[in-house]
XYZ file of C-alpha atoms in Angstrom:
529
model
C -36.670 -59.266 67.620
C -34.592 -60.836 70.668
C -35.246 -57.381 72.420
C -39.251 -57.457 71.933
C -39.160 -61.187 72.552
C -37.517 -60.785 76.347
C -39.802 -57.913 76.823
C -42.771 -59.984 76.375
C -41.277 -62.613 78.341
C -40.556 -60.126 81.138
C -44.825 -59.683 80.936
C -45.253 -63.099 81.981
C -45.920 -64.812 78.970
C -43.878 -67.998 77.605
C -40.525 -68.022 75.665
C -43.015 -69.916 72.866
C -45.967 -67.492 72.860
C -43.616 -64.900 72.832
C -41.653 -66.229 69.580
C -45.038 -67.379 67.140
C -46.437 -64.115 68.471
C -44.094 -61.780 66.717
C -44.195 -64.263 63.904
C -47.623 -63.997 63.386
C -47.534 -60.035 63.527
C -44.381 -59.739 61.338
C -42.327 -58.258 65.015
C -44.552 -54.835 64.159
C -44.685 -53.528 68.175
C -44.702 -55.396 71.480
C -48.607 -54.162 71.837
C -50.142 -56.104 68.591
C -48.173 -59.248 69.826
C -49.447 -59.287 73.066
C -52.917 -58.873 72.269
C -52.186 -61.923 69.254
C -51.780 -63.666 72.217
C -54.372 -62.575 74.407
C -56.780 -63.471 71.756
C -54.968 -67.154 71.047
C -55.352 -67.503 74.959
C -59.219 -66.769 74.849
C -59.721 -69.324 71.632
C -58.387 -72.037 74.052
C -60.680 -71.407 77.064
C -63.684 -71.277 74.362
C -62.602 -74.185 72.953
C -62.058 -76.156 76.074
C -64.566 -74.698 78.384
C -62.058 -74.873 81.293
C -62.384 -71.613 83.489
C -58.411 -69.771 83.982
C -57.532 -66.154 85.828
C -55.745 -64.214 83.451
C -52.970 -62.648 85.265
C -52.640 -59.766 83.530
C -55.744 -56.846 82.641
C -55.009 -55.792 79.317
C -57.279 -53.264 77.606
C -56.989 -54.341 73.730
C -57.840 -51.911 70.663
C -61.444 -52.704 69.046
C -60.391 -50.333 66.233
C -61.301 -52.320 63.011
C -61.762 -55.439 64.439
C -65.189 -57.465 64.726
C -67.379 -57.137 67.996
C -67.256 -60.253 69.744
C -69.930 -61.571 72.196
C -69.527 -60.873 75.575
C -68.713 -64.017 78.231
C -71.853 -64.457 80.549
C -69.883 -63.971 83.956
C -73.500 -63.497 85.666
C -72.247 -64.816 89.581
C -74.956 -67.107 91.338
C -77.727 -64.876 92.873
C -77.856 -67.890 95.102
C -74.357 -68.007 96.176
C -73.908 -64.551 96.632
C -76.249 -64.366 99.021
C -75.176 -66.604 100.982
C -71.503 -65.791 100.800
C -72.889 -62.409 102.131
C -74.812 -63.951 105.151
C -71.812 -65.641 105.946
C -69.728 -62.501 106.358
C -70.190 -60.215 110.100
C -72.256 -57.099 109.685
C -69.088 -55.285 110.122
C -67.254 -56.340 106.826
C -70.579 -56.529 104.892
C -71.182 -52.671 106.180
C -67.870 -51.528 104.956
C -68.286 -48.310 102.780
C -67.292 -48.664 99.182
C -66.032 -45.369 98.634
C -64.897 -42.201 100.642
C -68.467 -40.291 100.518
C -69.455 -43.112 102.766
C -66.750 -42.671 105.246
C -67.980 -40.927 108.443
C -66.434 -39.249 111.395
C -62.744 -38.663 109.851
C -63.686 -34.864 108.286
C -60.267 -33.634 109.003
C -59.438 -35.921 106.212
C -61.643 -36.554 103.736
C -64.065 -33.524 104.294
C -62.560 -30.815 102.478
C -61.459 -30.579 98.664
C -57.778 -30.016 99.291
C -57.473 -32.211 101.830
C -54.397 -35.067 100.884
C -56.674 -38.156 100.066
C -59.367 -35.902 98.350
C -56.454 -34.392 95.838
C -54.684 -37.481 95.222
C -57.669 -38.991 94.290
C -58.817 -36.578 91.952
C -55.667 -36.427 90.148
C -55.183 -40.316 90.557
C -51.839 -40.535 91.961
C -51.666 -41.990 95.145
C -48.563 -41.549 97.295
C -47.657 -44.240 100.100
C -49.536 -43.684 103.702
C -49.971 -44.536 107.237
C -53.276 -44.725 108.908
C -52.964 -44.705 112.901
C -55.922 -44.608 114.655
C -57.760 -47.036 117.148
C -59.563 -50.524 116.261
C -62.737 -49.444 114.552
C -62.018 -46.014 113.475
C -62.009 -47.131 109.822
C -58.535 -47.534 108.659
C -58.956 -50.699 106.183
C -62.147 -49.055 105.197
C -60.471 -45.739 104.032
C -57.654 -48.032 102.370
C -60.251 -49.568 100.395
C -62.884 -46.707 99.536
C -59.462 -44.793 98.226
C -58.299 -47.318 95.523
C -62.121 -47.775 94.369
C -62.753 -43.920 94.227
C -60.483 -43.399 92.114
C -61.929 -42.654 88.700
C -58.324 -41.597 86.438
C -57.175 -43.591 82.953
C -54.924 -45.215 85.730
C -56.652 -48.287 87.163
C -55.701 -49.346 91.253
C -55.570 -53.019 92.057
C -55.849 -53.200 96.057
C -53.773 -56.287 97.474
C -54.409 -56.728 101.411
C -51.764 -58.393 103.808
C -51.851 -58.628 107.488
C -48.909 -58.267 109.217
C -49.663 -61.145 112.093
C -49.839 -63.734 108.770
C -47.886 -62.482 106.479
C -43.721 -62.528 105.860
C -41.582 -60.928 103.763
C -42.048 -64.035 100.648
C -45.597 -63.050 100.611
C -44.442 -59.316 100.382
C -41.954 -60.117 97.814
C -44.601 -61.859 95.729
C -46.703 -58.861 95.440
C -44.187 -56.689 94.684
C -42.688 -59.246 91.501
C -46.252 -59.281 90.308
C -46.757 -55.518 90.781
C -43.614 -54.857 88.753
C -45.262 -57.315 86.103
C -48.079 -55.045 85.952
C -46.259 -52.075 85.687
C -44.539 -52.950 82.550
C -47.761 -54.644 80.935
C -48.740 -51.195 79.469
C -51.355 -51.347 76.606
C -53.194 -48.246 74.896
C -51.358 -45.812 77.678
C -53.322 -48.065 80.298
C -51.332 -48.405 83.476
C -52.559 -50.977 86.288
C -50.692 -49.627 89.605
C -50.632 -51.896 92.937
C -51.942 -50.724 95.767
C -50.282 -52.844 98.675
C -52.158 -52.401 101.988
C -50.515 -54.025 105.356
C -52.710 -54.203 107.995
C -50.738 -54.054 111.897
C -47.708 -53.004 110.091
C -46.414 -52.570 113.366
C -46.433 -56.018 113.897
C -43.659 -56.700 111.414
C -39.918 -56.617 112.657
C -37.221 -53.981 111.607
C -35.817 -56.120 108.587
C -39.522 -57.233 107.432
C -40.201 -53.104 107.176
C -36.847 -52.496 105.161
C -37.931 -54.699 102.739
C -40.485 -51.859 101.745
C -38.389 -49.427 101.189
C -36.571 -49.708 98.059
C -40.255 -50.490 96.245
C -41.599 -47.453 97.745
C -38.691 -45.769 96.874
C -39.222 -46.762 93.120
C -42.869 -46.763 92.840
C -43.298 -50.364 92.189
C -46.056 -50.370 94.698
C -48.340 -47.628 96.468
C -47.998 -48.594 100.337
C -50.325 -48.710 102.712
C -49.947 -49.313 106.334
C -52.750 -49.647 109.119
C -51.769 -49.716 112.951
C -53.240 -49.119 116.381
C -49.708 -48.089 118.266
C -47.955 -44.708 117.875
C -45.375 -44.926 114.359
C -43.000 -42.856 116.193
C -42.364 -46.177 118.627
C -43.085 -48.965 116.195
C -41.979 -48.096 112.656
C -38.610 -47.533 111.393
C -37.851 -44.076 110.488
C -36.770 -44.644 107.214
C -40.228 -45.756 106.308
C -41.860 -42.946 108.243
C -39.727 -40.659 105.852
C -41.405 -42.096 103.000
C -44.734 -42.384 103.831
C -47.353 -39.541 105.278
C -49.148 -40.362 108.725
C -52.622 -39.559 108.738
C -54.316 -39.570 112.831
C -57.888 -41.300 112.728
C -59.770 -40.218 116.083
C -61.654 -42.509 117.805
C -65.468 -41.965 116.343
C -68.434 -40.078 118.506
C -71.200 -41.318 119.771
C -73.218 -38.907 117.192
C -70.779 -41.457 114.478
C -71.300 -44.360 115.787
C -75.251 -44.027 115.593
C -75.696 -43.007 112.136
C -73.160 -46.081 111.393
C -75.459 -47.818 113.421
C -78.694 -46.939 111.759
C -77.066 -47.231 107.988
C -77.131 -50.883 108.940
C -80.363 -50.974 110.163
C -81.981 -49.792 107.529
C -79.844 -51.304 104.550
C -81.819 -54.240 102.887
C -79.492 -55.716 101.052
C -76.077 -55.362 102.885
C -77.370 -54.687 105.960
C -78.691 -56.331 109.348
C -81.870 -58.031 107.640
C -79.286 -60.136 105.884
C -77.679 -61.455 109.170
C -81.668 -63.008 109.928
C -82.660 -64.487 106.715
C -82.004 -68.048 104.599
C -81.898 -68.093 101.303
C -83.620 -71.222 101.052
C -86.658 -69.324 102.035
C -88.639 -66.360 101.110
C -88.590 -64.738 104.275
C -89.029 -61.408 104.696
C -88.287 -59.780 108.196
C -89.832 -56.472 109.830
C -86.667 -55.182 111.737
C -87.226 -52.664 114.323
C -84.727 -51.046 116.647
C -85.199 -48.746 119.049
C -83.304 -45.709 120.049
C -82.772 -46.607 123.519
C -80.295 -49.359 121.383
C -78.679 -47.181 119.373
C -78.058 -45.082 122.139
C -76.651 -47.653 124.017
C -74.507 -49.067 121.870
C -72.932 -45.882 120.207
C -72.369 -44.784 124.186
C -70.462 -47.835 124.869
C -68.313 -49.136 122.655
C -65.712 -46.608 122.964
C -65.770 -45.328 119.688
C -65.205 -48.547 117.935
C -67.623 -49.744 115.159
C -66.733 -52.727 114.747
C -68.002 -53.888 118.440
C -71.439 -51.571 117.582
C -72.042 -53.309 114.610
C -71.101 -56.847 115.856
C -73.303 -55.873 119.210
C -76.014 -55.223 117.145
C -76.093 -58.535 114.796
C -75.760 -60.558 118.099
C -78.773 -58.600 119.430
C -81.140 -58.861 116.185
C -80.628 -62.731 117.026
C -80.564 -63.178 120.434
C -84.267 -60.940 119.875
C -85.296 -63.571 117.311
C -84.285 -66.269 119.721
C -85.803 -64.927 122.724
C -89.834 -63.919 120.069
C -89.084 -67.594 119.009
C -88.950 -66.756 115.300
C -87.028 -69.506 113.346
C -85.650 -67.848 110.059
C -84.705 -70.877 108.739
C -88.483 -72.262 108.494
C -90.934 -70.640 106.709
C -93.522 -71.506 108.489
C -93.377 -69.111 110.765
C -91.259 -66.551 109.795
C -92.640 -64.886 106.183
C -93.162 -61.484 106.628
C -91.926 -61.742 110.526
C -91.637 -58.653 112.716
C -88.265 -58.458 115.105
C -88.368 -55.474 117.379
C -84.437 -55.236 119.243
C -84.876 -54.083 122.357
C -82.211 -52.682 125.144
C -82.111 -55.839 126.987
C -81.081 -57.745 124.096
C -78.208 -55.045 123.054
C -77.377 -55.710 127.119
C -77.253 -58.977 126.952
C -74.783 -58.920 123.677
C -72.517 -55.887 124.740
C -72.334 -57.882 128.264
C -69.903 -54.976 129.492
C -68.855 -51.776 128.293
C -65.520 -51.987 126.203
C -62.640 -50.812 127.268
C -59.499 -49.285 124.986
C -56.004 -50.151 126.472
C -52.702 -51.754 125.811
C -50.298 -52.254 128.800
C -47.138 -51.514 126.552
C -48.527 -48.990 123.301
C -49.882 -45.196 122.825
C -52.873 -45.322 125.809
C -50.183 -47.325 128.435
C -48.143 -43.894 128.008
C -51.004 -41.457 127.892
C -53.317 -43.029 131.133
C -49.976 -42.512 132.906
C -49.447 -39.488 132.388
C -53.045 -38.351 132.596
C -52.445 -40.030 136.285
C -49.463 -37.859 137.306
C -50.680 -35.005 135.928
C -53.436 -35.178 137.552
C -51.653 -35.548 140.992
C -49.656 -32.686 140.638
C -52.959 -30.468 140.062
C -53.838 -32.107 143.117
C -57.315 -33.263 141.794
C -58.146 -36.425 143.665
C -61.019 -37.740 141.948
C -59.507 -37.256 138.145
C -56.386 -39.207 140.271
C -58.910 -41.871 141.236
C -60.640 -42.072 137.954
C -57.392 -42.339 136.076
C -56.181 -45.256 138.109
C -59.422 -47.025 137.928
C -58.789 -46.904 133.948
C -55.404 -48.349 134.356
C -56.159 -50.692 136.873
C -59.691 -52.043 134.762
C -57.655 -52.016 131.640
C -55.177 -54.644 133.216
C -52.231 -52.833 133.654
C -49.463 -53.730 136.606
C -49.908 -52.765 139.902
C -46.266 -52.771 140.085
C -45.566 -50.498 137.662
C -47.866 -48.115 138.975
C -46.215 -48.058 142.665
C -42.974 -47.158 140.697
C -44.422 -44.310 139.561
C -45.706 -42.983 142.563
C -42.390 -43.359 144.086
C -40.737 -41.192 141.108
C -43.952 -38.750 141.756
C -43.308 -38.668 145.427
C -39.748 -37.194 145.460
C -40.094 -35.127 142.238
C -43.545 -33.535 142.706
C -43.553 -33.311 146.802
C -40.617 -33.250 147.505
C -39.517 -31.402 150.626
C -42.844 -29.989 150.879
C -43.545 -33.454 152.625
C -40.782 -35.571 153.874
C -42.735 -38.675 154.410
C -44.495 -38.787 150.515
C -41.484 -40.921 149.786
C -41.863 -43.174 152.838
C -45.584 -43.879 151.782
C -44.844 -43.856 147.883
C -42.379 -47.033 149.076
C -44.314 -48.553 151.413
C -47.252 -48.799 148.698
C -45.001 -50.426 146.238
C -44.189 -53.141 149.436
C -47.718 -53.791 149.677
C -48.629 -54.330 146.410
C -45.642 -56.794 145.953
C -46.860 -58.324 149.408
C -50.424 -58.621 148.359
C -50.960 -58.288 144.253
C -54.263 -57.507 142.543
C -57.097 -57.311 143.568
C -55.934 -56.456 147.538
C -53.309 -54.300 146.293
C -55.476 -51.717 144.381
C -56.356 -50.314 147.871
C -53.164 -49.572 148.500
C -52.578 -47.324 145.356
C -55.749 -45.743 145.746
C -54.986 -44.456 149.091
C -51.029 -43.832 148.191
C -52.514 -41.756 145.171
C -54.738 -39.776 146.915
C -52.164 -38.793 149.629
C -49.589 -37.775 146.888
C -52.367 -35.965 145.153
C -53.614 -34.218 148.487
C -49.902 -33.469 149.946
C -48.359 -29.916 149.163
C -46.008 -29.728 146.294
C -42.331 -28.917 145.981
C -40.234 -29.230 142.720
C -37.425 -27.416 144.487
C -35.472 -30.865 144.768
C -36.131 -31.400 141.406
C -35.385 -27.946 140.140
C -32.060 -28.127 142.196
C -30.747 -31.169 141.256
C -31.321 -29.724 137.492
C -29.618 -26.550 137.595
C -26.505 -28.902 138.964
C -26.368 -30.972 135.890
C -26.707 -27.912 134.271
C -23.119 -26.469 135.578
C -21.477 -29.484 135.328
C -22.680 -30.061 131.749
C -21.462 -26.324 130.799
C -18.475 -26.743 132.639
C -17.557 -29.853 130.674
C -13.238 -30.449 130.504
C -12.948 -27.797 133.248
C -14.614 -29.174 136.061
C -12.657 -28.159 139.349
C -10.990 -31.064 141.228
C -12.423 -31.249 144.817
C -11.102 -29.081 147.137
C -7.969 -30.433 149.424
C -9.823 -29.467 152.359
C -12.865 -31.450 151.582
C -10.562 -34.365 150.876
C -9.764 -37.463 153.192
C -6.441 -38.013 153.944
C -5.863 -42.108 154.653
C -2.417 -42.091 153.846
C 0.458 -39.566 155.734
C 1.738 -39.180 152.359
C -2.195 -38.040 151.646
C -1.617 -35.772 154.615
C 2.090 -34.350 153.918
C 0.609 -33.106 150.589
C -2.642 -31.442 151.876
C -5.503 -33.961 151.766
C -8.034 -32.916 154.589
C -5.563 -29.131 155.841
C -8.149 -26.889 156.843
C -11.290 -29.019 157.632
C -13.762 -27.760 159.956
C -15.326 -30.605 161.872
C -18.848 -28.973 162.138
C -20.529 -30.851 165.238
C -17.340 -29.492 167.398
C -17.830 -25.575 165.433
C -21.397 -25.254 164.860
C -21.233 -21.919 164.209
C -18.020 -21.809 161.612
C -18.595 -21.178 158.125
C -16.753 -23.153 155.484
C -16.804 -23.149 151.749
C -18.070 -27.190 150.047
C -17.652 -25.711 146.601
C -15.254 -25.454 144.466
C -13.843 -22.031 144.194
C -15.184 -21.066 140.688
C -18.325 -22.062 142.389
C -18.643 -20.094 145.471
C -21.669 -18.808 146.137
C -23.666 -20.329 143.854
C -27.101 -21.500 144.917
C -29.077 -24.436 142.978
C -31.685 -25.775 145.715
C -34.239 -22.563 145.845
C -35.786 -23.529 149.763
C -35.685 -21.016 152.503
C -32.346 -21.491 155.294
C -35.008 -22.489 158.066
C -36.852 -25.044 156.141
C -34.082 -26.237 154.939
C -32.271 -26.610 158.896
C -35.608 -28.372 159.752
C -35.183 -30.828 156.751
């Protein structure tokens, strides 16, 4: 009895429940107690009327017992709606279940694919989304845990990483443990923990994951917008898949943009009405919007959609229709035209973070462009940087690290104007200084190219590295010789001073080294340089 009686404890019930519960069922199995006192627990609410949250979904045997009436849960029509006006277009838009996801094929689209499979089978393993704001990650968390259709029910328990600690994520877990060992009938109610910016939480806050990954106490799910391979531990990354979310088309973005268009009840229609009135708006939006907006948001829905409410209003505003007075707005027609989704876009949006994934990849997409000595993809790159808000400074380094490892010798005075750039933009800052790095860039990416520095100082390392315990002392002859001791013992015997013998020939390397050549640059350049 004492062993039944903690195990029902351990499900969250009281040490006093526990004990009249196996009582009443004469200790027969942990099952029958619990639903005794389920069913003692639902006399008291009937009998006092008061409203509780059971914290536990149990799934009791009818088998020979009477049909009781159901509890009239019926929500508010009322209420409803208005909790839904309340709510951006974006959230109230949010697809329900992974048919409704759109523009991430390479992960949902075909049958085998890893979401598809677990899904079917109804065992979800722990996962990463990384992909940019917009691109559906929380959607995808969500539309997982309520397509699943197995005997194994998903409850879905969002944190975000910016609000959250680790008490909060210790919480969930105790409660999805809890859960775990409620089992009734074979029914097992699994936690589904979604984080959204994991990356946001610090090295201890992500080991606290582990060991309930680890165990299964809780299905994780992490959301983020930087790379994993910078900003999560790789312990976690061991026990979780990453799955890449691209950025969503244009082509996306539209029919996104349209689904909300013409949904009537979730959709932009609800963003215009009251529900104090009977109002019923005519919403028309023309292409030319659609266009617009899926062309400039950079692939993120969530500014489309939010574009798109503020434009529906600003167009009500600007026809003077008042939705909150039915006097003049039953059965009112709202055509949305470009100027409005102009006016509520204000500027197109730009994707970039000074210190994360796009920092890295503009940067690169800048020198490589240099080297290939395009000077308009060189331009354009830099404009992204320099719109996006990123350092001048930090850009001028670059060029100087471009200037003496992608010119080179095949122009001396790259490095010069590489330094002299950086000067000026310290001198002058933004805006002034963006002249400077656009002309500095387009020099570097006009100049001639040489990697033979580069290449040289490489193949160096490269001897010394292989050479490693046996590296030859420098020879006595290319030693100084201070001291007459220095002198007596052969520091400096042998030197050829070279201004007073320009035309003797004397060995610099050491002897196991003679003759080797690392800088690949023809004798007369190299006299000239």
């Amino acid at each position: 009895m004492e062993e039944k009686k903690q195990q029902l404890i351990e499900m969250g019930f009281s040490d006093d429940l526990a004990t009249q519960a196996l009582s009443a069922t004469g200790h027969n199995s942990i099952s029958t107690a619990a639903e005794w006192i389920i069913k003692k627990q639902q006399q008291q609410q009937s009998s006092s009327h008061h409203k509780t949250t059971n914290l536990f979904r149990f799934k009791p045997s009818t088998q020979n017992q009477p049909q009781q009436s159901p509890i009239n849960l019926q929500p508010n029509t009322k209420n409803t709606k208005q909790q839904q006006q309340q709510q951006p277009l974006p959230e109230r838009m949010r697809p329900k279940t992974i048919n409704e996801i759109v523009g991430q094929d390479h992960l949902l689209a075909s049958s085998s694919s890893l979401l598809r499979s677990s899904i079917e089978c109804g065992r979800l393993s722990s996962f990463i989304l990384w992909g940019p704001p917009g691109t559906g990650k929380t959607s995808i968390a969500r539309a997982i845990v309520n397509s699943c259709t197995s005997s194994s029910s998903y409850r879905f328990v969002s944190l975000s990483a910016v609000t959250a600690g680790v008490k909060d994520v210790r919480d969930v877990v105790d409660e999805a443990r809890k859960r775990k060992r409620n089992v009734i009938n074979g029914s097992v109610t699994k936690t589904v923990l979604f984080v959204d910016e994991v990356h946001r939480f610090n090295k201890s806050q992500l080991d606290s994951f582990l060991p309930v990954i680890e165990d299964g106490s809780i299905v994780f799910v992490g959301a983020t917008t930087e790379n994993p391979s910078f900003h999560l531990i790789t312990p976690l990354l061991s026990r979780c898949r990453v799955l890449t979310l691209n950025p969503l088309q244009p082509c996306h973005i539209a029919t996104i943009v349209m689904r909300a268009v013409n949904d009537p009840d979730r959709g932009l229609v609800q963003s215009l009405g009251d529900v104090n009135v009977n109002v019923n708006v005519n919403v028309q939006v023309s292409g030319d919007v659609v266009e617009y907006l899926s062309q400039h948001c950079d692939g993120d829905a969530r500014v489309a959609l939010n574009a798109l409410e503020v434009s529906a209003i600003s167009a009500a505003a600007r026809l003077g229709i008042s939705l909150s007075n039915n006097t003049n707005a039953t059965n009112a027609s709202l055509d949305v035209i470009l100027d409005d989704a102009k006016e509520a876009l204000q500027s197109k949006h730009l994707s970039y973070d000074k210190d994360g994934e796009q920092h890295y990849n503009l940067i690169s997409a800048l020198h490589k462009s240099m080297r290939g000595s395009d000077a308009d993809a060189s331009i354009y790159w830099l404009a992204r940087m320099l719109e996006g808000g990123e350092q001048p400074l930090y850009i001028a380094r670059r060029l100087i690290q471009f200037s003496s490892e992608d010119v080179g010798l095949a122009d001396a005075s790259a490095l010069t104007q590489a330094v002299s750039c950086y000067q000026a933009c310290h001198f002058l800052g933004m805006p002034e200084c963006s002249i400077n790095l656009a002309q500095c860039v387009v020099y570097l990416a006009l100049a001639p190219k040489s990697v033979a520095v580069y290449k040289a100082l490489e193949a160096a390392r490269k001897a010394v590295r292989d050479s490693v315990g046996q590296n030859e002392g420098v020879p006595l002859h290319l030693r100084n010789a201070p001291t007459k001791l220095m002198k007596e013992v052969g520091y400096g015997k042998g030197y050829v001073y070279p201004p007073d013998n320009p035309e003797s020939f004397q060995s610099y390397l050491p002897s196991s080294l003679e003759g080797s050549k690392f800088l690949d640059w023809p004798d007369d350049k190299r006299r000239k340089q």
